[in-house]
Short mmCIF file of C-alpha atoms and ligand atoms in Angstrom, two decimals:
data_model
loop_
_atom_site.label_atom_id
_atom_site.label_comp_id
_atom_site.label_asym_id
_atom_site.label_seq_id
_atom_site.Cartn_x
_atom_site.Cartn_y
_atom_site.Cartn_z
CA UNK A 4 -34.52 151.82 210.93
CA UNK A 5 -35.96 148.77 209.47
CA UNK A 6 -39.06 148.56 207.38
CA UNK A 7 -40.11 150.39 204.23
CA UNK A 8 -38.16 153.78 204.40
CA UNK A 9 -40.65 155.10 201.62
CA UNK A 10 -43.51 155.14 204.08
CA UNK A 11 -43.88 156.44 207.69
CA UNK A 12 -46.19 155.94 210.55
CA UNK A 13 -46.22 157.01 214.05
CA UNK A 14 -48.33 157.03 217.19
CA UNK A 15 -50.39 160.47 217.51
CA UNK A 16 -52.41 161.58 220.15
CA UNK A 17 -56.37 161.83 219.32
CA UNK A 18 -57.20 163.91 222.20
CA UNK A 19 -56.44 167.13 220.34
CA UNK A 20 -52.75 167.83 221.36
CA UNK A 21 -51.41 166.00 218.33
CA UNK A 22 -48.36 164.67 220.13
CA UNK A 23 -46.30 162.12 218.27
CA UNK A 24 -44.22 159.20 219.33
CA UNK A 25 -42.44 156.56 217.23
CA UNK A 26 -43.95 153.25 216.75
CA UNK A 27 -41.12 151.53 218.74
CA UNK A 28 -41.60 153.46 221.78
CA UNK A 29 -43.33 151.73 224.71
CA UNK A 30 -46.25 154.08 225.07
CA UNK A 31 -50.02 153.49 225.15
CA UNK A 32 -51.57 156.93 226.18
CA UNK A 33 -50.38 160.42 225.47
CA UNK A 34 -47.46 161.43 227.87
CA UNK A 35 -48.94 165.07 227.63
CA UNK A 36 -52.55 164.81 228.01
CA UNK A 37 -53.36 161.11 228.68
CA UNK A 38 -55.39 160.78 225.47
CA UNK A 39 -55.69 157.70 223.54
CA UNK A 40 -53.15 157.13 220.61
CA UNK A 41 -53.72 156.36 216.99
CA UNK A 42 -51.32 155.01 214.53
CA UNK A 43 -51.06 157.95 211.97
CA UNK A 44 -50.02 157.47 208.40
CA UNK A 45 -48.12 159.82 206.14
CA UNK A 46 -51.06 159.87 203.74
CA UNK A 47 -49.37 162.19 201.33
CA UNK A 48 -46.52 159.56 200.78
CA UNK A 49 -49.22 156.94 200.23
CA UNK A 50 -51.00 159.18 197.59
CA UNK A 51 -48.01 158.94 195.48
CA UNK A 52 -49.39 155.73 194.27
CA UNK A 53 -52.63 155.97 192.26
CA UNK A 54 -55.73 154.21 193.69
CA UNK A 55 -55.43 151.76 190.41
CA UNK A 56 -51.83 151.00 191.32
CA UNK A 57 -52.79 150.23 195.03
CA UNK A 58 -55.54 147.89 193.84
CA UNK A 59 -53.23 146.14 191.44
CA UNK A 60 -50.45 145.88 194.17
CA UNK A 61 -52.87 144.36 196.66
CA UNK A 62 -54.51 141.99 194.29
CA UNK A 63 -51.12 140.74 193.10
CA UNK A 64 -50.04 139.75 196.70
CA UNK A 65 -52.96 138.26 198.77
CA UNK A 66 -53.07 134.49 198.88
CA UNK A 67 -49.57 133.95 197.60
CA UNK A 68 -46.65 132.61 199.38
CA UNK A 69 -44.30 135.55 199.05
CA UNK A 70 -43.19 136.38 202.51
CA UNK A 71 -44.97 138.30 204.13
CA UNK A 72 -47.41 139.54 201.56
CA UNK A 73 -49.68 136.52 201.05
CA UNK A 74 -51.22 137.34 204.56
CA UNK A 75 -54.36 139.28 204.36
CA UNK A 76 -52.87 141.81 206.77
CA UNK A 77 -49.31 142.23 205.36
CA UNK A 78 -50.58 142.38 201.80
CA UNK A 79 -51.47 145.83 202.79
CA UNK A 80 -48.30 146.35 204.68
CA UNK A 81 -47.78 149.99 203.70
CA UNK A 82 -51.04 150.94 205.15
CA UNK A 83 -50.72 148.90 208.28
CA UNK A 84 -47.27 149.29 209.63
CA UNK A 85 -44.57 149.99 207.19
CA UNK A 86 -42.12 150.27 210.19
CA UNK A 87 -41.39 146.62 210.59
CA UNK A 88 -38.65 144.92 208.76
CA UNK A 89 -39.89 141.89 206.75
CA UNK A 90 -37.75 139.61 208.54
CA UNK A 91 -38.98 140.51 211.82
CA UNK A 92 -42.80 140.12 211.00
CA UNK A 93 -44.64 137.42 212.80
CA UNK A 94 -47.22 136.06 210.54
CA UNK A 95 -49.33 132.91 210.23
CA UNK A 96 -50.82 134.26 206.84
CA UNK A 97 -53.75 135.36 208.83
CA UNK A 98 -56.65 136.99 207.19
CA UNK A 99 -57.77 136.45 203.64
CA UNK A 100 -60.75 134.75 205.10
CA UNK A 101 -63.64 133.78 203.02
CA UNK A 102 -66.95 135.77 202.26
CA UNK A 103 -69.71 133.29 202.78
CA UNK A 104 -72.82 134.00 200.60
CA UNK A 105 -75.59 133.21 203.00
CA UNK A 106 -77.85 132.11 200.33
CA UNK A 107 -80.35 130.18 202.23
CA UNK A 108 -80.40 132.41 205.32
CA UNK A 109 -80.71 135.36 203.15
CA UNK A 110 -83.65 133.76 201.27
CA UNK A 111 -85.47 133.14 204.57
CA UNK A 112 -85.64 136.96 204.98
CA UNK A 113 -85.88 137.73 201.51
CA UNK A 114 -82.36 138.97 200.89
CA UNK A 115 -80.29 137.83 198.07
CA UNK A 116 -77.17 139.78 198.47
CA UNK A 117 -76.34 138.85 202.17
CA UNK A 118 -72.78 137.80 203.10
CA UNK A 119 -70.82 136.77 206.17
CA UNK A 120 -67.24 137.58 206.60
CA UNK A 121 -65.70 134.57 208.21
CA UNK A 122 -63.07 136.23 210.46
CA UNK A 123 -63.15 133.06 212.55
CA UNK A 124 -61.61 130.99 209.87
CA UNK A 125 -58.34 131.87 211.05
CA UNK A 126 -55.30 130.52 212.95
CA UNK A 127 -56.53 130.89 216.54
CA UNK A 128 -60.53 131.01 215.29
CA UNK A 129 -61.11 134.55 215.78
CA UNK A 130 -60.36 138.14 214.15
CA UNK A 131 -58.03 138.78 216.88
CA UNK A 132 -55.25 137.31 214.72
CA UNK A 133 -55.41 140.37 212.43
CA UNK A 134 -54.32 142.77 215.07
CA UNK A 135 -52.02 140.45 217.07
CA UNK A 136 -49.74 139.64 213.90
CA UNK A 137 -48.88 143.44 213.93
CA UNK A 138 -48.53 143.94 217.64
CA UNK A 139 -46.26 140.98 217.95
CA UNK A 140 -44.40 141.84 214.89
CA UNK A 141 -43.65 145.48 216.20
CA UNK A 142 -42.55 143.80 219.51
CA UNK A 143 -40.19 141.50 217.76
CA UNK A 144 -38.75 144.46 215.79
CA UNK A 145 -38.31 146.26 218.96
CA UNK A 146 -36.48 143.34 220.62
CA UNK A 147 -34.32 143.11 217.56
CA UNK A 148 -33.56 146.82 217.91
CA UNK A 149 -32.41 146.15 221.37
CA UNK A 150 -35.33 147.42 223.51
CA UNK A 151 -35.55 145.42 227.06
CA UNK A 152 -38.94 143.77 226.71
CA UNK A 153 -39.19 140.58 228.75
CA UNK A 154 -42.81 139.66 227.99
CA UNK A 155 -46.07 140.64 226.25
CA UNK A 156 -49.26 140.82 228.40
CA UNK A 157 -52.97 141.08 227.86
CA UNK A 158 -56.19 140.92 229.80
CA UNK A 159 -58.75 139.26 227.64
CA UNK A 160 -62.40 137.69 227.26
CA UNK A 161 -60.74 134.70 225.76
CA UNK A 162 -59.79 135.39 222.04
CA UNK A 163 -57.20 138.09 222.44
CA UNK A 164 -55.14 135.68 224.89
CA UNK A 165 -55.33 132.99 222.36
CA UNK A 166 -53.92 135.09 219.53
CA UNK A 167 -51.40 136.65 221.67
CA UNK A 168 -50.15 133.24 223.11
CA UNK A 169 -49.94 131.61 219.52
CA UNK A 170 -48.02 134.63 217.90
CA UNK A 171 -45.73 134.85 220.91
CA UNK A 172 -45.13 131.09 220.70
CA UNK A 173 -44.42 131.35 217.02
CA UNK A 174 -41.74 134.10 217.58
CA UNK A 175 -40.38 132.69 220.89
CA UNK A 176 -41.35 135.64 222.97
CA UNK A 177 -42.75 134.92 226.51
CA UNK A 178 -46.63 135.95 226.93
CA UNK A 179 -48.63 136.61 230.00
CA UNK A 180 -52.37 136.35 229.75
CA UNK A 181 -55.16 137.57 232.29
CA UNK A 182 -58.41 135.95 232.24
CA UNK A 183 -61.49 136.25 234.28
CA UNK A 184 -62.08 132.83 236.01
CA UNK A 185 -64.98 130.85 234.84
CA UNK A 186 -66.19 133.48 232.50
CA UNK A 187 -64.68 132.12 229.06
CA UNK A 188 -64.96 128.93 227.14
CA UNK A 189 -62.91 125.74 227.76
CA UNK A 190 -61.41 126.22 224.31
CA UNK A 191 -60.44 129.66 224.95
CA UNK A 192 -58.66 128.66 228.27
CA UNK A 193 -56.86 125.71 226.77
CA UNK A 194 -55.38 127.78 223.86
CA UNK A 195 -52.83 130.02 225.88
CA UNK A 196 -52.28 126.75 228.08
CA UNK A 197 -50.96 124.95 224.92
CA UNK A 198 -49.03 127.75 223.57
CA UNK A 199 -46.97 127.95 226.73
CA UNK A 200 -48.37 131.33 228.07
CA UNK A 201 -48.30 132.29 231.74
CA UNK A 202 -51.93 131.87 232.36
CA UNK A 203 -53.37 133.93 235.20
CA UNK A 204 -57.06 133.27 236.00
CA UNK A 205 -58.29 135.90 238.31
CA UNK A 206 -61.44 136.15 240.48
CA UNK A 207 -62.91 139.19 238.67
CA UNK A 208 -64.64 139.97 235.33
CA UNK A 209 -62.79 141.42 232.03
CA UNK A 210 -62.65 144.91 233.40
CA UNK A 211 -61.10 143.80 236.59
CA UNK A 212 -58.42 141.98 234.49
CA UNK A 213 -57.88 145.05 232.55
CA UNK A 214 -57.14 147.12 235.52
CA UNK A 215 -54.56 144.63 236.73
CA UNK A 216 -52.72 144.20 233.58
CA UNK A 217 -52.45 148.17 233.19
CA UNK A 218 -50.91 148.07 236.61
CA UNK A 219 -48.34 145.36 235.77
CA UNK A 220 -47.58 146.84 232.64
CA UNK A 221 -46.50 150.14 234.16
CA UNK A 222 -43.03 148.22 234.19
CA UNK A 223 -42.05 149.01 230.63
CA UNK A 224 -40.27 145.70 230.20
CA UNK A 225 -43.74 143.92 229.93
CA UNK A 226 -45.51 145.16 226.80
CA UNK A 227 -49.35 145.67 226.84
CA UNK A 228 -51.31 143.77 223.99
CA UNK A 229 -54.72 145.38 224.61
CA UNK A 230 -56.61 147.06 221.97
CA UNK A 231 -55.65 150.36 223.68
CA UNK A 232 -52.54 149.51 222.04
CA UNK A 233 -53.44 150.87 218.53
CA UNK A 234 -51.03 148.64 216.67
CA UNK A 235 -53.65 146.06 216.67
CA UNK A 236 -56.17 148.26 215.19
CA UNK A 237 -53.94 148.79 212.28
CA UNK A 238 -53.99 145.11 211.59
CA UNK A 239 -57.83 144.73 212.08
CA UNK A 240 -58.60 147.58 209.49
CA UNK A 241 -57.42 145.33 206.87
CA UNK A 242 -60.88 143.64 207.09
CA UNK A 243 -62.42 146.87 205.33
CA UNK A 244 -59.96 146.59 202.46
CA UNK A 245 -60.35 143.03 202.25
CA UNK A 246 -64.05 142.90 202.07
CA UNK A 247 -64.23 145.76 199.36
CA UNK A 248 -61.32 143.91 197.38
CA UNK A 249 -63.44 140.60 197.45
CA UNK A 250 -66.15 142.30 195.91
CA UNK A 251 -63.76 143.47 193.17
CA UNK A 252 -63.52 146.88 194.81
CA UNK A 253 -67.37 147.59 195.24
CA UNK A 254 -68.48 148.95 198.55
CA UNK A 255 -71.22 147.09 200.33
CA UNK A 256 -74.36 149.18 201.63
CA UNK A 257 -74.35 147.94 205.26
CA UNK A 258 -71.82 146.27 207.52
CA UNK A 259 -72.84 144.70 210.80
CA UNK A 260 -70.27 144.10 213.52
CA UNK A 261 -70.48 142.95 217.05
CA UNK A 262 -68.60 145.07 219.58
CA UNK A 263 -67.52 144.94 223.18
CA UNK A 264 -64.34 146.86 223.85
CA UNK A 265 -65.10 148.57 220.51
CA UNK A 266 -61.66 148.39 218.89
CA UNK A 267 -62.79 146.40 215.90
CA UNK A 268 -65.54 148.65 214.81
CA UNK A 269 -63.01 151.59 215.14
CA UNK A 270 -60.57 149.44 212.93
CA UNK A 271 -63.49 148.91 210.43
CA UNK A 272 -64.09 152.69 210.43
CA UNK A 273 -60.39 153.45 209.89
CA UNK A 274 -60.05 150.94 206.92
CA UNK A 275 -62.84 152.63 205.18
CA UNK A 276 -61.66 156.13 205.91
CA UNK A 277 -58.25 155.27 204.48
CA UNK A 278 -59.67 153.83 201.27
CA UNK A 279 -61.67 157.13 200.99
CA UNK A 280 -58.71 159.33 201.55
CA UNK A 281 -56.62 157.44 199.03
CA UNK A 282 -59.46 157.22 196.41
CA UNK A 283 -59.89 153.68 196.33
CA UNK A 284 -63.55 154.00 196.96
CA UNK A 285 -66.04 157.05 196.90
CA UNK A 286 -68.97 155.34 198.53
CA UNK A 287 -69.45 155.03 202.34
CA UNK A 288 -71.06 151.83 203.83
CA UNK A 289 -73.42 152.23 206.81
CA UNK A 290 -72.00 150.67 209.90
CA UNK A 291 -74.10 148.86 212.31
CA UNK A 292 -72.64 148.08 215.75
CA UNK A 293 -74.41 145.05 217.44
CA UNK A 294 -74.28 144.66 221.33
CA UNK A 295 -75.65 142.03 223.65
CA UNK A 296 -78.42 143.66 225.68
CA UNK A 297 -76.76 142.37 228.88
CA UNK A 298 -73.56 144.46 227.92
CA UNK A 299 -74.99 147.42 226.20
CA UNK A 300 -73.22 150.65 227.31
CA UNK A 301 -73.00 151.80 223.72
CA UNK A 302 -76.42 151.16 222.77
CA UNK A 303 -77.66 153.13 225.84
CA UNK A 304 -75.33 156.08 224.75
CA UNK A 305 -76.63 155.77 221.09
CA UNK A 306 -80.24 156.01 222.41
CA UNK A 307 -79.50 159.41 223.75
CA UNK A 308 -77.70 160.70 220.59
CA UNK A 309 -74.14 159.99 222.07
CA UNK A 310 -74.80 163.06 224.38
CA UNK A 311 -72.90 161.18 226.98
CA UNK A 312 -71.36 157.79 227.63
CA UNK A 313 -71.62 155.97 230.84
CA UNK A 314 -69.66 152.71 231.64
CA UNK A 315 -71.94 150.10 233.11
CA UNK A 316 -71.41 146.85 235.02
CA UNK A 317 -72.37 144.22 232.46
CA UNK A 318 -74.74 141.38 232.99
CA UNK A 319 -73.53 137.80 232.38
CA UNK A 320 -74.04 137.15 228.53
CA UNK A 321 -73.62 134.13 226.31
CA UNK A 322 -71.64 136.32 224.11
CA UNK A 323 -68.75 136.25 226.66
CA UNK A 324 -66.01 138.01 224.39
CA UNK A 325 -68.36 141.15 224.33
CA UNK A 326 -69.25 141.05 228.04
CA UNK A 327 -67.62 144.40 228.64
CA UNK A 328 -69.01 147.56 230.44
CA UNK A 329 -66.27 150.02 230.26
CA UNK A 330 -64.92 149.80 226.61
CA UNK A 331 -61.31 151.17 226.02
CA UNK A 332 -62.11 152.43 222.46
CA UNK A 333 -65.51 154.05 222.90
CA UNK A 334 -64.32 157.35 221.75
CA UNK A 335 -62.82 155.93 218.59
CA UNK A 336 -65.97 153.85 218.11
CA UNK A 337 -68.36 156.89 218.43
CA UNK A 338 -66.18 158.82 215.81
CA UNK A 339 -66.28 156.02 213.42
CA UNK A 340 -70.14 155.56 213.90
CA UNK A 341 -70.86 159.28 213.29
CA UNK A 342 -68.58 159.18 210.05
CA UNK A 343 -70.53 156.18 208.68
CA UNK A 344 -74.18 156.87 209.49
CA UNK A 345 -73.74 154.36 212.44
CA UNK A 346 -76.73 152.61 214.18
CA UNK A 347 -76.26 150.64 217.29
CA UNK A 348 -78.84 147.84 218.07
CA UNK A 349 -78.97 145.13 220.75
CA UNK A 350 -80.13 141.67 221.14
CA UNK A 351 -81.34 139.52 224.04
CA UNK A 352 -79.93 136.16 224.93
CA UNK A 353 -82.84 134.41 223.34
CA UNK A 354 -82.51 136.56 220.16
CA UNK A 355 -78.81 135.95 219.74
CA UNK A 356 -78.99 132.29 220.52
CA UNK A 357 -81.78 131.54 218.10
CA UNK A 358 -80.29 133.54 215.40
CA UNK A 359 -77.14 131.77 215.49
CA UNK A 360 -78.98 128.38 215.59
CA UNK A 361 -81.21 129.32 212.34
CA UNK A 362 -78.01 130.26 210.70
CA UNK A 363 -76.52 127.01 211.53
CA UNK A 364 -79.35 125.33 209.79
CA UNK A 365 -78.27 126.97 206.58
CA UNK A 366 -74.63 125.80 206.94
CA UNK A 367 -72.95 128.23 209.36
CA UNK A 368 -71.51 127.41 212.59
CA UNK A 369 -71.98 130.71 214.45
CA UNK A 370 -70.49 131.83 217.53
CA UNK A 371 -72.49 133.73 220.01
CA UNK A 372 -71.12 137.02 219.05
CA UNK A 373 -71.92 136.40 215.24
CA UNK A 374 -75.46 135.38 216.70
CA UNK A 375 -75.71 138.91 218.31
CA UNK A 376 -74.88 140.43 214.55
CA UNK A 377 -77.31 137.95 213.00
CA UNK A 378 -80.01 138.96 215.50
CA UNK A 379 -79.48 142.62 214.88
CA UNK A 380 -79.63 142.01 211.15
CA UNK A 381 -83.07 140.22 211.51
CA UNK A 382 -84.38 143.10 213.68
CA UNK A 383 -83.25 145.78 211.22
CA UNK A 384 -84.68 144.03 208.15
CA UNK A 385 -87.91 143.76 210.30
CA UNK A 386 -87.96 147.23 210.99
CA UNK A 387 -86.85 148.19 207.29
CA UNK A 388 -83.98 149.95 208.55
CA UNK A 389 -81.98 147.65 206.29
CA UNK A 390 -83.56 147.22 202.93
CA UNK A 391 -83.81 143.51 201.52
CA UNK A 392 -81.97 144.73 198.43
CA UNK A 393 -79.01 146.14 200.37
CA UNK A 394 -75.74 144.51 199.94
CA UNK A 395 -75.06 143.48 203.44
CA UNK A 396 -71.92 142.07 205.28
CA UNK A 397 -72.29 140.51 208.65
CA UNK A 398 -68.69 140.15 210.28
CA UNK A 399 -68.40 136.73 211.93
CA UNK A 400 -66.03 137.44 214.73
CA UNK A 401 -64.92 133.72 215.91
CA UNK A 402 -65.40 130.22 214.91
CA UNK A 403 -68.31 128.36 216.46
CA UNK A 404 -65.84 125.55 217.52
CA UNK A 405 -64.50 127.72 220.17
CA UNK A 406 -67.87 127.93 221.84
CA UNK A 407 -68.98 124.18 222.36
CA UNK A 408 -70.57 124.76 225.74
CA UNK A 409 -72.90 127.39 223.99
CA UNK A 410 -73.69 124.99 221.12
CA UNK A 411 -74.45 122.03 223.35
CA UNK A 412 -76.37 123.99 225.81
CA UNK A 413 -78.62 125.39 223.17
CA UNK A 414 -79.52 121.97 221.96
CA UNK A 415 -79.89 120.65 225.30
CA UNK A 416 -82.17 123.42 226.13
CA UNK A 417 -80.21 124.45 229.13
CA UNK A 418 -79.12 127.91 228.32
CA UNK A 419 -80.40 130.64 230.65
CA UNK A 420 -83.09 132.89 229.34
CA UNK A 421 -83.12 131.05 225.95
CA UNK A 422 -86.03 129.01 224.35
CA UNK A 423 -84.29 126.73 221.95
CA UNK A 424 -86.47 127.08 218.80
CA UNK A 425 -84.28 124.97 216.61
CA UNK A 426 -82.93 122.43 219.14
CA UNK A 427 -81.80 119.32 217.35
CA UNK A 428 -81.21 116.47 219.77
CA UNK A 429 -79.33 113.23 218.84
CA UNK A 430 -81.62 110.19 218.46
CA UNK A 431 -80.64 107.48 220.72
CA UNK A 432 -81.59 103.90 219.88
CA UNK A 433 -80.67 100.40 219.90
CA UNK A 434 -78.73 99.07 216.94
CA UNK A 435 -81.42 97.35 215.25
CA UNK A 436 -82.15 98.02 211.63
CA UNK A 437 -85.79 97.68 211.63
CA UNK A 438 -86.28 99.94 214.62
CA UNK A 439 -83.87 102.52 213.04
CA UNK A 440 -85.69 102.42 209.84
CA UNK A 441 -88.90 103.10 211.44
CA UNK A 442 -87.75 105.97 213.56
CA UNK A 443 -85.78 107.45 210.63
CA UNK A 444 -88.78 107.60 208.36
CA UNK A 445 -90.85 109.00 210.96
CA UNK A 446 -88.50 111.78 211.52
CA UNK A 447 -88.06 112.35 207.59
CA UNK A 448 -91.86 112.53 207.60
CA UNK A 449 -91.96 114.87 210.45
CA UNK A 450 -89.32 117.27 208.81
CA UNK A 451 -91.04 117.41 205.56
CA UNK A 452 -93.79 119.15 207.34
CA UNK A 453 -91.73 122.12 208.94
CA UNK A 454 -89.03 124.16 207.71
CA UNK A 455 -85.60 122.66 208.37
C1 LIG B 15 -62.95 140.57 220.88
C2 LIG B 15 -64.20 139.99 220.18
C3 LIG B 15 -65.12 140.73 219.76
C4 LIG B 15 -65.27 142.22 220.26
O1 LIG B 15 -64.42 143.08 219.59
P1 LIG B 15 -64.17 144.58 220.26
O2 LIG B 15 -63.09 145.04 219.50
O3 LIG B 15 -63.71 144.19 221.73
O4 LIG B 15 -65.32 145.31 220.24
C5 LIG B 15 -66.35 140.19 219.37
N1 LIG B 15 -66.51 138.93 218.98
C6 LIG B 15 -65.41 138.05 219.39
C7 LIG B 15 -65.49 136.80 219.15
C8 LIG B 15 -64.19 138.63 219.98
O5 LIG B 15 -63.33 137.62 220.20
ZN1 LIG B 16 -52.23 164.35 224.09
#
């Protein structure tokens, strides 16, 4: 066995039968009852270190170059995946992303304590790196232990495949990605191509790709990297710890996160749950899950008090990474929302686009999913569900640079169902100084009369 022998984690069935499997076994669902698995940590062992000592340990590591602890994820290794030998970890020092103080955006809506967690400021440009470093590290560990794994595969709405391809390329492990043809951005398609992945572009949507990859990975030599694989959730849950750590261990009042397959909101909940269990915090934040109106199965379920959940066929949304109708992690997500006084709210195409553009005017560069979360923030502040004095964090899930089609379309006014209130087109002009001066001063004059 590699890893930290002091600590122990296993896969455990969450459907009530409590079957356990070692983390180096190729297993995605409970073999007894078909239930979802979760990584279960031996919390009693972890309790042997006091809350103060954990905080000191985490503070001493993050941002350093001491392998692998400088990573935002691996700085919390004992809580994430103690099973991996440090030598087998595949890390690009992911995480440790900045909290952006949304000073001007907040001021527009009367908030002074509004923060954006910039998860897109990461190696492949989205929060998917946080989970993928753990999954690929575990695969690498399994290969080193002699398991016959030929490749790692995933279905993706774009960002998971980019992360999988990069981490596999770093480790020298073959990767296969299944993408819905013409439903992801150019940047997202070209990332796995560049990293040498086998890129399968299928005539279906995400849910269709998901069905295919589950078929293919029934062959145990191809390892499944979707978020049904709870190793990824373990890495992603480090954002909760990281946010609280960045506030010097103060817990925010509200956290807003966009969701599609609903792994990330489950991870967020798990991170807070672990900090509560180990006594690092005593207060619970309220968690808000933001969905695109065109792909809103959890919103519908929330409106009927989570009495039942029905998968839907999602409509097309600009927030393409959350265009999912049958989310794998729905049970875990509902559990997290119930534990953290959760709310689900939705945003239309027009609302998400204009919220993103408005935020960009204050220095951000928001992807459409972050736009969904920002639009939900605006709505909930308007409805006074979120108070203006609440310490609020919006999770920005990807970098805007991955979504240039969205940005260009917005400013050209060509996005469907969107009225581009903040379009800003380039001024095209002959290179004549007098003419340039005239146009420029007119424009400055115009801008002095409206809010920019
Ligand atoms: C994957 C992804 C999401 C949704 O996360 P889930 O865990 O599927 O809910 C949101 N935004 C971006 C940019 C993503 O890549
Ligand atoms: Zn079971």
